[in-house]
Coordinates of C-alpha atoms in Angstrom, one line a residue:
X1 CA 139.2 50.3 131.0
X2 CA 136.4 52.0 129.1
X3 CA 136.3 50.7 125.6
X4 CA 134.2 51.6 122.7
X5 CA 133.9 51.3 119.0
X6 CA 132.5 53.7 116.5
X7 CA 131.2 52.4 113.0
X8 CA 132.4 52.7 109.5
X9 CA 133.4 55.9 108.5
X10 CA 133.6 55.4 105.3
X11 CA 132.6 52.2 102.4
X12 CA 136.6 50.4 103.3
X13 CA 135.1 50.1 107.2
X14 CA 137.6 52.5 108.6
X15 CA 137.7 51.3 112.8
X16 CA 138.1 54.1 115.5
X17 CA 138.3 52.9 118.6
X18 CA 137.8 54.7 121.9
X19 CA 139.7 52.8 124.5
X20 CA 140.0 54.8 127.7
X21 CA 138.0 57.8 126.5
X22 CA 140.8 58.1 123.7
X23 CA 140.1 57.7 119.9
X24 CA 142.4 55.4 118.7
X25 CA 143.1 54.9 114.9
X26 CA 143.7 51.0 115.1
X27 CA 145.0 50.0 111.5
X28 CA 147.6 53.2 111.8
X29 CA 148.8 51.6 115.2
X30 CA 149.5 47.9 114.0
X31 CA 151.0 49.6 110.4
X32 CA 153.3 51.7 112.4
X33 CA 154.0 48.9 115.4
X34 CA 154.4 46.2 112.9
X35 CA 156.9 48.0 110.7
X36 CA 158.9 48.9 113.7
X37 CA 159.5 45.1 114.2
X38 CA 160.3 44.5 111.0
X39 CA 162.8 47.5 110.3
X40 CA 164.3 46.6 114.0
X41 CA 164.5 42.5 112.8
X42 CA 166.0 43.4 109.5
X43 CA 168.8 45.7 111.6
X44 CA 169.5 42.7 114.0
X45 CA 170.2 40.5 110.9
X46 CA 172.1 43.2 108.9
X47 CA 174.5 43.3 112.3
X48 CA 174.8 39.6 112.8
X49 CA 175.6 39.4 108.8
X50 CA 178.1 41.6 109.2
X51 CA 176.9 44.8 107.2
X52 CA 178.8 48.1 108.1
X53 CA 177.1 49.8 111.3
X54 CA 176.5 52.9 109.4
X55 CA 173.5 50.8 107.6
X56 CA 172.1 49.0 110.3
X57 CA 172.3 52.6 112.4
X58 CA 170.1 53.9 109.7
X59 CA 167.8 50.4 109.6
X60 CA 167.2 50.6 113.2
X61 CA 166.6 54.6 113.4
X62 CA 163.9 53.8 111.5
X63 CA 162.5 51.2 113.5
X64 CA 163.0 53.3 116.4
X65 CA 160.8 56.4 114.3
X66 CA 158.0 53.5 113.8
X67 CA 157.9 52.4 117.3
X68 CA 157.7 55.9 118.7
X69 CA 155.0 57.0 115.9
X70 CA 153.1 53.3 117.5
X71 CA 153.2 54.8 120.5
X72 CA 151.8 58.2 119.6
X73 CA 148.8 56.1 117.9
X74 CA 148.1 53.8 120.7
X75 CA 147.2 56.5 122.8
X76 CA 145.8 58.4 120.2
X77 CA 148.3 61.4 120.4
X78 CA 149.0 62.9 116.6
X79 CA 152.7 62.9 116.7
X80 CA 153.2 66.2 113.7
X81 CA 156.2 65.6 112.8
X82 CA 158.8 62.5 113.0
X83 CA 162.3 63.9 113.8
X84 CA 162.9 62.4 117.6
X85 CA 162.9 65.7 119.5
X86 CA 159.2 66.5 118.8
X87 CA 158.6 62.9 118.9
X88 CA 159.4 62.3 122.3
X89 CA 157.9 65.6 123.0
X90 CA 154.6 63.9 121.9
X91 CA 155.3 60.8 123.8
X92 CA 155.3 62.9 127.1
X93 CA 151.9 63.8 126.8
X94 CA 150.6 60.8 127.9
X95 CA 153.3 58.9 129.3
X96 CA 156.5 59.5 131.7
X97 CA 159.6 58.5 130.1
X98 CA 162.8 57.6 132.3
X99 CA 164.9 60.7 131.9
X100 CA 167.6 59.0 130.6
X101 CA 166.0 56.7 127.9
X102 CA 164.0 60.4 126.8
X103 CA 167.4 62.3 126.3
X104 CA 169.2 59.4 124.2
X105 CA 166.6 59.2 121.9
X106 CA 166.3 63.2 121.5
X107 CA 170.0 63.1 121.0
X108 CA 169.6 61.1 118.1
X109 CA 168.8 64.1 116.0
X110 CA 172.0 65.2 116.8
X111 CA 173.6 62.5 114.7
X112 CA 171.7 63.5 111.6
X113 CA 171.7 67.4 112.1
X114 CA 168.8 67.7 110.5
X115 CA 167.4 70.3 112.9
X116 CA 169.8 73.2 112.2
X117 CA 170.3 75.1 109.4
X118 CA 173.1 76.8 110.5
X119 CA 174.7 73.5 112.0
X120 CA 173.8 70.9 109.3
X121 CA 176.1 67.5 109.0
X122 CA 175.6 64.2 108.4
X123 CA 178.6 62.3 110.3
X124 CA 179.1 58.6 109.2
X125 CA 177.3 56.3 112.4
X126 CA 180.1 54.3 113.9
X127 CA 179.6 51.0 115.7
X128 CA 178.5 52.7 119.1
X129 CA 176.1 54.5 117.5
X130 CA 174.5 51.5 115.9
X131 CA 174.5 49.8 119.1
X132 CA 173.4 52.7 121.5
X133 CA 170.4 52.9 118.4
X134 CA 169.4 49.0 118.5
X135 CA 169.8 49.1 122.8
X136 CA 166.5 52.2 122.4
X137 CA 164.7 50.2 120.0
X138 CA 164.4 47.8 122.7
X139 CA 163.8 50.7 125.6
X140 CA 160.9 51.7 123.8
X141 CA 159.9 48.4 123.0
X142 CA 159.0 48.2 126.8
X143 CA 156.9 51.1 127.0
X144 CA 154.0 49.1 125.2
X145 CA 151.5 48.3 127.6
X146 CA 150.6 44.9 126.1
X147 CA 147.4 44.8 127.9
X148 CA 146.2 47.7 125.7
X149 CA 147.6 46.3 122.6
X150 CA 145.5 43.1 123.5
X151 CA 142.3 45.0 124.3
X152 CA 142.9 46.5 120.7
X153 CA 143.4 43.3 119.2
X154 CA 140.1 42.3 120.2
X155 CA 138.2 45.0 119.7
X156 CA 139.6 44.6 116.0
X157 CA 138.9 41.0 115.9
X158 CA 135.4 41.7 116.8
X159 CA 134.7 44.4 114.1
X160 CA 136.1 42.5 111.4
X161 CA 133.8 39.6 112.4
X162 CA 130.9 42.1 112.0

């Protein structure tokens, strides 16, 4: 793994790292990974509480944005836009995604039809839809090669020391 670290950028010490010849925008990874946990956390404890699946559907789509938006950072892909389609179209170019796993997760802009004019709804997310939305969250979860995350960790641990 080749890694290297370019200086500040700026006075607030803005970090790009190059981690297998790839510029990697550190701070906008952990943001992004970071508030996927959280927004996926606060959906498991909205179910187990008993809030209507409609809201934790929406809680955990949003996780399920930050975590794919983590992804595109940690490779250092730009994702453009955050509606899942293009999203996962990012994610493909650096990574395979099962076939399966790739077409739920497009399919999710389905349930807001926010990609058609001519089609536009917003149905009310049932309880299979909240679940089917919390089961990717933790599909994509797995996709994280902690090993890189690590090796970003300490490359960030070592230029905050500086």
């Amino acid at each position: 793994m080749k890694v290297s670290v370019f200086g500040a950028i700026n006075q607030e010490k803005e970090i790009m790292i190059e981690l297998d010849s790839v510029m990697i925008d550190e701070e906008a990874f952990f943001i992004n990974y970071f508030d996927g946990e959280a927004y996926y956390s606060r959906a498991l404890q909205f179910k187990n509480s008993g809030q209507r699946p409609s809201l934790v559907f929406n809680i955990a789509s949003v996780a399920l944005e930050r975590y794919l938006v983590a992804l595109c950072d940690l490779y250092g892909e730009d994702p453009r836009n955050h509606n899942y389609i293009t999203l996962m179209r990012s994610v493909e170019n650096f990574m395979e995604v099962p076939k399966d796993l790739n077409r739920r997760i497009k399919a999710m802009d389905w349930i807001f039809g926010i990609c058609s004019i001519d089609e536009y709804r917003h149905p009310n997310p049932d309880e299979t839809d909240m679940e089917n939305v919390l089961v990717l969250c933790v599909e994509v979860q797995k996709l994280f090669s902690q090993q890189r995350i690590a090796s970003l960790k300490a490359l960030m641990q070592q230029e905050l020391a500086v």
